[in-house]
GROMACS .gro file of C-alpha atoms in nm:
model
  364
    1MET     CA    1  16.260  11.422  -3.025
    2LEU     CA    2  16.237  11.071  -2.904
    3THR     CA    3  16.116  11.174  -2.553
    4GLY     CA    4  15.832  11.400  -2.814
    5LEU     CA    5  15.706  11.096  -2.929
    6LEU     CA    6  15.771  10.809  -2.642
    7TYR     CA    7  15.521  11.080  -2.378
    8VAL     CA    8  15.218  11.026  -2.477
    9PRO     CA    9  15.211  10.604  -2.460
   10VAL     CA   10  15.445  10.636  -2.144
   11ASN     CA   11  15.241  10.877  -1.961
   12ARG     CA   12  14.959  10.652  -2.069
   13LEU     CA   13  15.110  10.330  -1.932
   14PHE     CA   14  15.224  10.500  -1.616
   15MET     CA   15  14.838  10.630  -1.562
   16LYS     CA   16  14.738  10.303  -1.645
   17VAL     CA   17  15.000  10.144  -1.394
   18LYS     CA   18  14.893  10.435  -1.166
   19ASN     CA   19  14.515  10.369  -1.191
   20ALA     CA   20  14.536   9.945  -1.078
   21ARG     CA   21  14.750  10.033  -0.832
   22GLY     CA   22  14.429  10.253  -0.709
   23ARG     CA   23  14.172   9.990  -0.797
   24SER     CA   24  14.458   9.690  -0.668
   25LYS     CA   25  14.389   9.932  -0.329
   26ASN     CA   26  14.002   9.946  -0.356
   27LEU     CA   27  14.025   9.598  -0.348
   28ILE     CA   28  14.269   9.513  -0.082
   29ASN     CA   29  14.077   9.753   0.196
   30ALA     CA   30  13.726   9.588  -0.017
   31SER     CA   31  13.856   9.285   0.155
   32LYS     CA   32  13.969   9.409   0.487
   33THR     CA   33  13.668   9.600   0.515
   34LEU     CA   34  13.425   9.226   0.439
   35ARG     CA   35  13.650   9.020   0.578
   36THR     CA   36  13.636   9.236   0.938
   37GLN     CA   37  13.200   9.223   0.884
   38LEU     CA   38  13.186   8.866   0.772
   39LYS     CA   39  13.393   8.821   1.123
   40GLU     CA   40  13.112   9.054   1.311
   41LEU     CA   41  12.867   8.824   1.168
   42PRO     CA   42  12.605   8.676   1.437
   43GLU     CA   43  12.529   8.430   1.303
   44ALA     CA   44  12.889   8.181   1.291
   45TRP     CA   45  13.068   8.068   0.929
   46ILE     CA   46  13.360   7.809   0.941
   47VAL     CA   47  13.525   7.688   0.658
   48ILE     CA   48  13.708   7.400   0.668
   49LYS     CA   49  13.917   7.167   0.355
   50THR     CA   50  13.832   6.830   0.283
   51ASN     CA   51  13.985   6.657   0.496
   52GLY     CA   52  13.775   6.887   0.712
   53SER     CA   53  14.034   7.112   0.795
   54ILE     CA   54  13.960   7.454   0.942
   55SER     CA   55  14.132   7.758   0.771
   56GLY     CA   56  13.854   8.071   0.865
   57SER     CA   57  13.576   8.104   1.076
   58ASN     CA   58  13.423   8.444   1.296
   59ASP     CA   59  13.409   8.448   1.677
   60ALA     CA   60  13.013   8.326   1.695
   61ALA     CA   61  13.203   7.983   1.538
   62ARG     CA   62  13.403   8.060   1.725
   63ASP     CA   63  13.252   8.080   2.075
   64ILE     CA   64  12.939   7.841   2.003
   65LEU     CA   65  13.167   7.567   1.930
   66ASP     CA   66  13.415   7.688   2.153
   67LEU     CA   67  13.723   7.699   1.938
   68PRO     CA   68  13.994   7.842   2.076
   69MET     CA   69  14.119   8.208   1.862
   70LYS     CA   70  14.348   8.029   1.653
   71ALA     CA   71  14.116   7.804   1.523
   72SER     CA   72  14.302   7.762   1.129
   73GLY     CA   73  14.437   7.392   1.125
   74ILE     CA   74  14.202   7.279   1.354
   75ASN     CA   75  14.009   6.952   1.208
   76LEU     CA   76  13.656   6.990   1.346
   77ILE     CA   77  13.497   6.658   1.226
   78GLU     CA   78  13.796   6.602   1.524
   79HIS     CA   79  13.647   6.840   1.702
   80TRP     CA   80  13.277   6.796   1.732
   81GLN     CA   81  13.353   6.393   1.748
   82ASP     CA   82  12.979   6.379   1.622
   83PRO     CA   83  12.956   6.108   1.344
   84ARG     CA   84  12.654   6.292   1.181
   85VAL     CA   85  12.905   6.582   1.199
   86GLU     CA   86  13.193   6.372   1.009
   87THR     CA   87  12.892   6.244   0.748
   88ILE     CA   88  12.778   6.566   0.620
   89ILE     CA   89  13.152   6.679   0.596
   90ARG     CA   90  13.243   6.460   0.388
   91SER     CA   91  12.901   6.358   0.184
   92PRO     CA   92  12.912   6.461  -0.132
   93VAL     CA   93  12.639   6.641  -0.147
   94THR     CA   94  12.578   7.045  -0.069
   95ASP     CA   95  12.273   7.255   0.087
   96GLU     CA   96  12.234   6.963   0.374
   97ILE     CA   97  12.030   7.019   0.710
   98ILE     CA   98  12.143   6.831   1.036
   99GLU     CA   99  12.077   6.897   1.379
  100VAL     CA  100  12.348   6.816   1.630
  101SER     CA  101  12.447   6.861   1.994
  102SER     CA  102  12.675   7.213   2.119
  103PRO     CA  103  13.095   7.025   2.098
  104LYS     CA  104  13.043   7.296   2.359
  105ASP     CA  105  12.700   7.176   2.615
  106VAL     CA  106  12.546   6.870   2.503
  107ASN     CA  107  12.178   7.050   2.604
  108THR     CA  108  12.206   7.310   2.333
  109GLN     CA  109  12.097   7.198   2.043
  110LEU     CA  110  12.300   7.291   1.695
  111GLU     CA  111  12.079   7.307   1.308
  112VAL     CA  112  12.447   7.279   1.121
  113ARG     CA  113  12.420   7.323   0.710
  114THR     CA  114  12.672   7.268   0.452
  115HIS     CA  115  12.740   7.465   0.114
  116LEU     CA  116  13.024   7.424  -0.137
  117PHE     CA  117  13.203   7.707  -0.214
  118ASP     CA  118  13.471   7.537  -0.464
  119ASP     CA  119  13.593   7.158  -0.497
  120ASP     CA  120  13.866   7.196  -0.125
  121HIS     CA  121  13.615   7.383   0.058
  122ARG     CA  122  13.296   7.396   0.251
  123LEU     CA  123  13.132   7.661   0.402
  124ILE     CA  124  12.939   7.534   0.805
  125LEU     CA  125  12.660   7.705   0.859
  126VAL     CA  126  12.603   7.729   1.298
  127ARG     CA  127  12.230   7.829   1.479
  128ASP     CA  128  12.144   7.753   1.803
  129VAL     CA  129  11.808   7.627   1.820
  130THR     CA  130  11.723   7.519   2.117
  131PRO     CA  131  11.558   7.806   2.227
  132LEU     CA  132  11.316   7.740   1.942
  133ASN     CA  133  11.310   7.345   1.978
  134ARG     CA  134  11.185   7.441   2.372
  135LEU     CA  135  10.894   7.653   2.262
  136LEU     CA  136  10.839   7.378   1.958
  137THR     CA  137  10.783   7.147   2.302
  138THR     CA  138  10.632   7.388   2.481
  139ARG     CA  139  10.389   7.369   2.240
  140GLN     CA  140  10.378   7.044   2.182
  141ASP     CA  141  10.265   7.036   2.539
  142PHE     CA  142  10.009   7.235   2.591
  143LEU     CA  143   9.853   7.158   2.289
  144ALA     CA  144   9.891   6.820   2.494
  145ASN     CA  145   9.724   6.948   2.793
  146ILE     CA  146   9.461   7.114   2.669
  147SER     CA  147   9.300   6.848   2.393
  148HIS     CA  148   9.272   6.685   2.748
  149GLU     CA  149   9.148   6.994   3.011
  150LEU     CA  150   8.899   6.955   2.770
  151ARG     CA  151   8.807   6.574   2.724
  152SER     CA  152   8.747   6.494   3.037
  153PRO     CA  153   8.474   6.752   3.109
  154LEU     CA  154   8.278   6.659   2.711
  155THR     CA  155   8.335   6.323   2.831
  156VAL     CA  156   8.168   6.339   3.167
  157ILE     CA  157   7.881   6.581   2.987
  158VAL     CA  158   7.833   6.351   2.709
  159GLY     CA  159   7.711   6.004   2.957
  160TYR     CA  160   7.497   6.270   3.158
  161LEU     CA  161   7.304   6.370   2.809
  162GLU     CA  162   7.292   5.998   2.696
  163ALA     CA  163   7.132   5.898   3.076
  164LEU     CA  164   6.940   6.225   2.963
  165GLN     CA  165   6.785   6.060   2.656
  166ASP     CA  166   6.702   5.662   2.863
  167SER     CA  167   6.547   5.955   3.151
  168ALA     CA  168   6.249   5.847   3.214
  169THR     CA  169   6.086   6.135   3.460
  170ILE     CA  170   6.079   6.466   3.434
  171GLN     CA  171   6.330   6.406   3.818
  172ASP     CA  172   6.570   6.201   3.632
  173THR     CA  173   6.630   6.486   3.368
  174GLU     CA  174   6.620   6.774   3.627
  175GLU     CA  175   6.889   6.600   3.826
  176ILE     CA  176   7.081   6.525   3.438
  177VAL     CA  177   7.066   6.902   3.466
  178ALA     CA  178   7.171   6.978   3.754
  179ARG     CA  179   7.495   6.777   3.705
  180LEU     CA  180   7.538   6.879   3.361
  181PHE     CA  181   7.583   7.271   3.499
  182SER     CA  182   7.928   7.162   3.612
  183PRO     CA  183   8.220   7.003   3.423
  184VAL     CA  184   8.025   7.332   3.112
  185GLN     CA  185   8.118   7.512   3.424
  186ARG     CA  186   8.471   7.403   3.378
  187MET     CA  187   8.523   7.400   3.084
  188ARG     CA  188   8.357   7.772   3.010
  189ASN     CA  189   8.632   7.898   3.251
  190LEU     CA  190   8.914   7.695   3.075
  191VAL     CA  191   8.803   7.893   2.742
  192GLU     CA  192   8.829   8.203   2.982
  193ASP     CA  193   9.128   8.158   3.075
  194LEU     CA  194   9.270   8.074   2.762
  195LEU     CA  195   9.218   8.375   2.600
  196THR     CA  196   9.315   8.619   2.890
  197LEU     CA  197   9.633   8.434   2.893
  198THR     CA  198   9.679   8.500   2.528
  199ARG     CA  199   9.572   8.885   2.545
  200LEU     CA  200   9.824   8.870   2.823
  201GLU     CA  201  10.110   8.741   2.628
  202SER     CA  202  10.018   8.932   2.318
  203SER     CA  203   9.969   9.291   2.378
  204PRO     CA  204  10.273   9.468   2.468
  205ARG     CA  205  10.341   9.584   2.805
  206PRO     CA  206  10.159   9.903   2.975
  207SER     CA  207  10.364  10.208   2.910
  208ILE     CA  208  10.328  10.462   3.292
  209TYR     CA  209  10.152  10.652   3.091
  210GLU     CA  210   9.833  10.343   3.078
  211MET     CA  211   9.880  10.253   3.415
  212ASP     CA  212   9.623  10.429   3.727
  213ASN     CA  213   9.571  10.425   4.072
  214VAL     CA  214   9.493  10.096   4.269
  215ASN     CA  215   9.335  10.102   4.523
  216VAL     CA  216   9.412   9.758   4.652
  217ALA     CA  217   9.269   9.747   4.931
  218LYS     CA  218   8.983   9.774   4.837
  219ILE     CA  219   8.997   9.478   4.591
  220ILE     CA  220   9.102   9.257   4.853
  221GLU     CA  221   8.788   9.407   5.075
  222THR     CA  222   8.605   9.281   4.738
  223ILE     CA  223   8.745   8.944   4.672
  224SER     CA  224   8.774   8.880   5.055
  225ARG     CA  225   8.347   8.939   5.086
  226GLU     CA  226   8.225   8.762   4.762
  227ILE     CA  227   8.437   8.466   4.883
  228LYS     CA  228   8.286   8.458   5.255
  229GLU     CA  229   7.942   8.464   5.078
  230LEU     CA  230   8.029   8.202   4.860
  231ASP     CA  231   7.790   7.838   5.001
  232SER     CA  232   8.137   7.581   5.062
  233PHE     CA  233   8.362   7.881   5.234
  234ASP     CA  234   8.413   7.774   5.605
  235HIS     CA  235   8.785   7.964   5.651
  236VAL     CA  236   8.895   8.172   5.903
  237ILE     CA  237   9.047   8.467   5.662
  238GLU     CA  238   9.307   8.778   5.893
  239MET     CA  239   9.420   9.060   5.733
  240SER     CA  240   9.638   9.284   5.789
  241ILE     CA  241   9.619   9.547   5.542
  242ASP     CA  242   9.824   9.949   5.517
  243ASP     CA  243   9.450  10.132   5.356
  244GLY     CA  244   9.677  10.450   5.273
  245ALA     CA  245   9.871  10.268   5.019
  246ILE     CA  246   9.805  10.333   4.672
  247ALA     CA  247   9.989  10.154   4.371
  248VAL     CA  248  10.004  10.265   4.024
  249GLY     CA  249   9.906   9.964   3.731
  250ILE     CA  250   9.645   9.875   3.525
  251PRO     CA  251   9.305   9.793   3.812
  252GLU     CA  252   9.145   9.540   3.645
  253GLU     CA  253   9.494   9.290   3.557
  254ILE     CA  254   9.574   9.352   3.927
  255TYR     CA  255   9.207   9.256   4.058
  256SER     CA  256   9.260   8.919   3.786
  257ALA     CA  257   9.599   8.872   3.997
  258ILE     CA  258   9.438   8.922   4.354
  259ASN     CA  259   9.180   8.776   4.233
  260ASN     CA  260   9.339   8.442   4.158
  261LEU     CA  261   9.578   8.423   4.432
  262ILE     CA  262   9.340   8.392   4.702
  263ILE     CA  263   9.153   8.185   4.561
  264ASN     CA  264   9.401   7.996   4.449
  265ALA     CA  265   9.468   7.917   4.918
  266VAL     CA  266   9.105   7.958   4.952
  267ARG     CA  267   9.152   7.598   4.732
  268TYR     CA  268   9.440   7.466   4.915
  269THR     CA  269   9.323   7.535   5.265
  270PRO     CA  270   9.179   7.281   5.539
  271GLU     CA  271   8.744   7.373   5.623
  272GLY     CA  272   8.843   7.545   5.896
  273GLU     CA  273   9.207   7.607   5.883
  274LYS     CA  274   9.336   7.956   5.830
  275ILE     CA  275   9.447   8.213   5.532
  276THR     CA  276   9.604   8.504   5.607
  277ILE     CA  277   9.575   8.822   5.349
  278ARG     CA  278   9.898   9.110   5.351
  279TRP     CA  279   9.869   9.425   5.146
  280LEU     CA  280  10.181   9.655   5.328
  281THR     CA  281  10.411   9.961   5.304
  282ILE     CA  282  10.811   9.840   5.245
  283GLU     CA  283  11.087  10.139   5.151
  284ASP     CA  284  11.070  10.054   4.791
  285GLY     CA  285  10.661   9.997   4.745
  286TYR     CA  286  10.450   9.762   4.835
  287LEU     CA  287  10.382   9.397   4.868
  288PHE     CA  288  10.064   9.260   4.854
  289GLU     CA  289  10.072   8.811   5.001
  290VAL     CA  290   9.812   8.509   5.070
  291THR     CA  291   9.918   8.251   5.304
  292ASP     CA  292   9.747   7.908   5.257
  293SER     CA  293   9.799   7.685   5.589
  294GLY     CA  294   9.748   7.322   5.291
  295PRO     CA  295   9.963   7.091   5.240
  296GLY     CA  296  10.264   7.269   5.137
  297ILE     CA  297  10.492   7.288   4.825
  298ALA     CA  298  10.800   7.102   4.740
  299PRO     CA  299  11.087   7.269   4.694
  300GLU     CA  300  11.116   7.079   4.337
  301HIS     CA  301  10.811   7.235   4.166
  302LEU     CA  302  10.806   7.582   4.265
  303GLN     CA  303  10.965   7.683   4.016
  304HIS     CA  304  10.727   7.542   3.727
  305LEU     CA  305  10.383   7.637   3.903
  306THR     CA  306  10.325   7.897   3.703
  307GLU     CA  307  10.393   7.698   3.412
  308ARG     CA  308  10.072   7.635   3.223
  309PHE     CA  309   9.897   7.350   3.300
  310TYR     CA  310  10.122   7.248   3.582
  311ARG     CA  311  10.048   6.977   3.825
  312VAL     CA  312  10.171   6.849   4.194
  313ASP     CA  313  10.152   6.506   4.209
  314SER     CA  314  10.079   6.550   4.647
  315PRO     CA  315   9.719   6.648   4.842
  316ARG     CA  316   9.740   6.996   4.705
  317ASN     CA  317   9.565   6.853   4.343
  318THR     CA  318   9.204   6.717   4.554
  319LYS     CA  319   9.010   6.976   4.611
  320ASN     CA  320   9.205   7.154   4.314
  321GLY     CA  321   8.918   7.294   4.089
  322GLY     CA  322   9.071   7.577   3.879
  323THR     CA  323   9.163   7.584   3.546
  324GLY     CA  324   9.545   7.531   3.591
  325LEU     CA  325   9.676   7.864   3.457
  326GLY     CA  326   9.561   8.097   3.721
  327LEU     CA  327   9.983   8.134   3.832
  328ALA     CA  328  10.015   8.192   3.475
  329ILE     CA  329   9.763   8.453   3.476
  330VAL     CA  330   9.930   8.592   3.775
  331LYS     CA  331  10.322   8.528   3.644
  332HIS     CA  332  10.225   8.712   3.345
  333ILE     CA  333   9.984   8.998   3.437
  334LEU     CA  334  10.237   9.104   3.676
  335LEU     CA  335  10.572   9.124   3.413
  336ARG     CA  336  10.339   9.293   3.220
  337HIS     CA  337  10.410   9.581   3.600
  338GLU     CA  338  10.738   9.548   3.604
  339SER     CA  339  10.716   9.240   3.971
  340THR     CA  340  10.756   8.876   3.997
  341LEU     CA  341  10.595   8.627   4.197
  342THR     CA  342  10.725   8.526   4.493
  343ILE     CA  343  10.660   8.153   4.624
  344THR     CA  344  10.760   8.048   4.941
  345SER     CA  345  10.610   7.676   5.094
  346THR     CA  346  10.686   7.473   5.403
  347ILE     CA  347  10.532   7.094   5.378
  348GLY     CA  348  10.356   7.056   5.626
  349GLU     CA  349  10.289   7.389   5.652
  350GLY     CA  350  10.161   7.629   5.403
  351SER     CA  351  10.291   7.867   5.131
  352THR     CA  352  10.297   8.232   5.016
  353PHE     CA  353  10.251   8.372   4.723
  354GLY     CA  354  10.371   8.740   4.705
  355PHE     CA  355  10.456   9.085   4.520
  356LYS     CA  356  10.543   9.418   4.437
  357LEU     CA  357  10.417   9.740   4.277
  358PRO     CA  358  10.542  10.106   4.333
  359GLN     CA  359  10.424  10.349   4.499
  360ALA     CA  360  10.103  10.555   4.312
  361ARG     CA  361  10.224  10.859   4.099
  362ARG     CA  362  10.184  11.218   4.350
  363SER     CA  363   9.975  11.419   4.177
  364THR     CA  364  10.105  11.797   4.194
   0.00000   0.00000   0.00000
């Protein structure tokens, strides 16, 4: 009789214990899953005690801060050795943000955020902002350069317009108007190159189905003929051209890249000197090269030549009438064609600019 009376409450108690064990097991599993997910987060995080001792971290934090696999117990303040980090850790204020150098690499800039967990723990979030800072610096440099590039011709134009107001004869007016053409043309070229560069940078890379066969030999012939017709042209052009080498690409963009490189060679080659243009079949496609007879470029400048408005402090600048964007345009055109610009140069002898292109698709 007693057994029957106790069965129901005992059974209920048993079920409660069983359910509690199930919930406990679920909580343990959920906790393990959460711990795994937290450790695999791409953002670096560290949990520290009020004295700076690490009580938890993920792989990203250990990598970016050069911490050992077993980082628990290490004092972050002593490891980082940056007074700003110590200040933000010990500060009673929560949700602070600072930017400091990484203890792993002083050239890496890290954004550090703090969040108060409880009275004894603080969460530190770390993010690498080096690429963002580099981008901001590039943008600032670009704005400074474009302001300078536009200010110079505008100053000339304003000066001529003021002279135009004071001109007494028709002949004076005609001479001033003629002189205005050069700075206005320079500004127009600059704006056109900026628009071209913006389009190349913002447009998605074309697929193979958007490309067409490109007769590079014909492009070289057209550009060379147009250059020779210029009144200022006084150079010797030697060419080694494979007429049957038909590449694949965006014809207008390939034309622009070759045109920029040939004009660049003309610009820096002294009058009467030689310019060599090559379009050759090679093992894995085709090779375009143009070699000038200019003053050459020092090795430390070569990697920067495709940057916007980059100027080499050498005799190469004395005849440079370009916008400072030509090689940047070439670089982005070639990137869109999965190619790269190669530059070799010897001081006192000249420079060679080249790139490779794939062969045209065979029609079936």
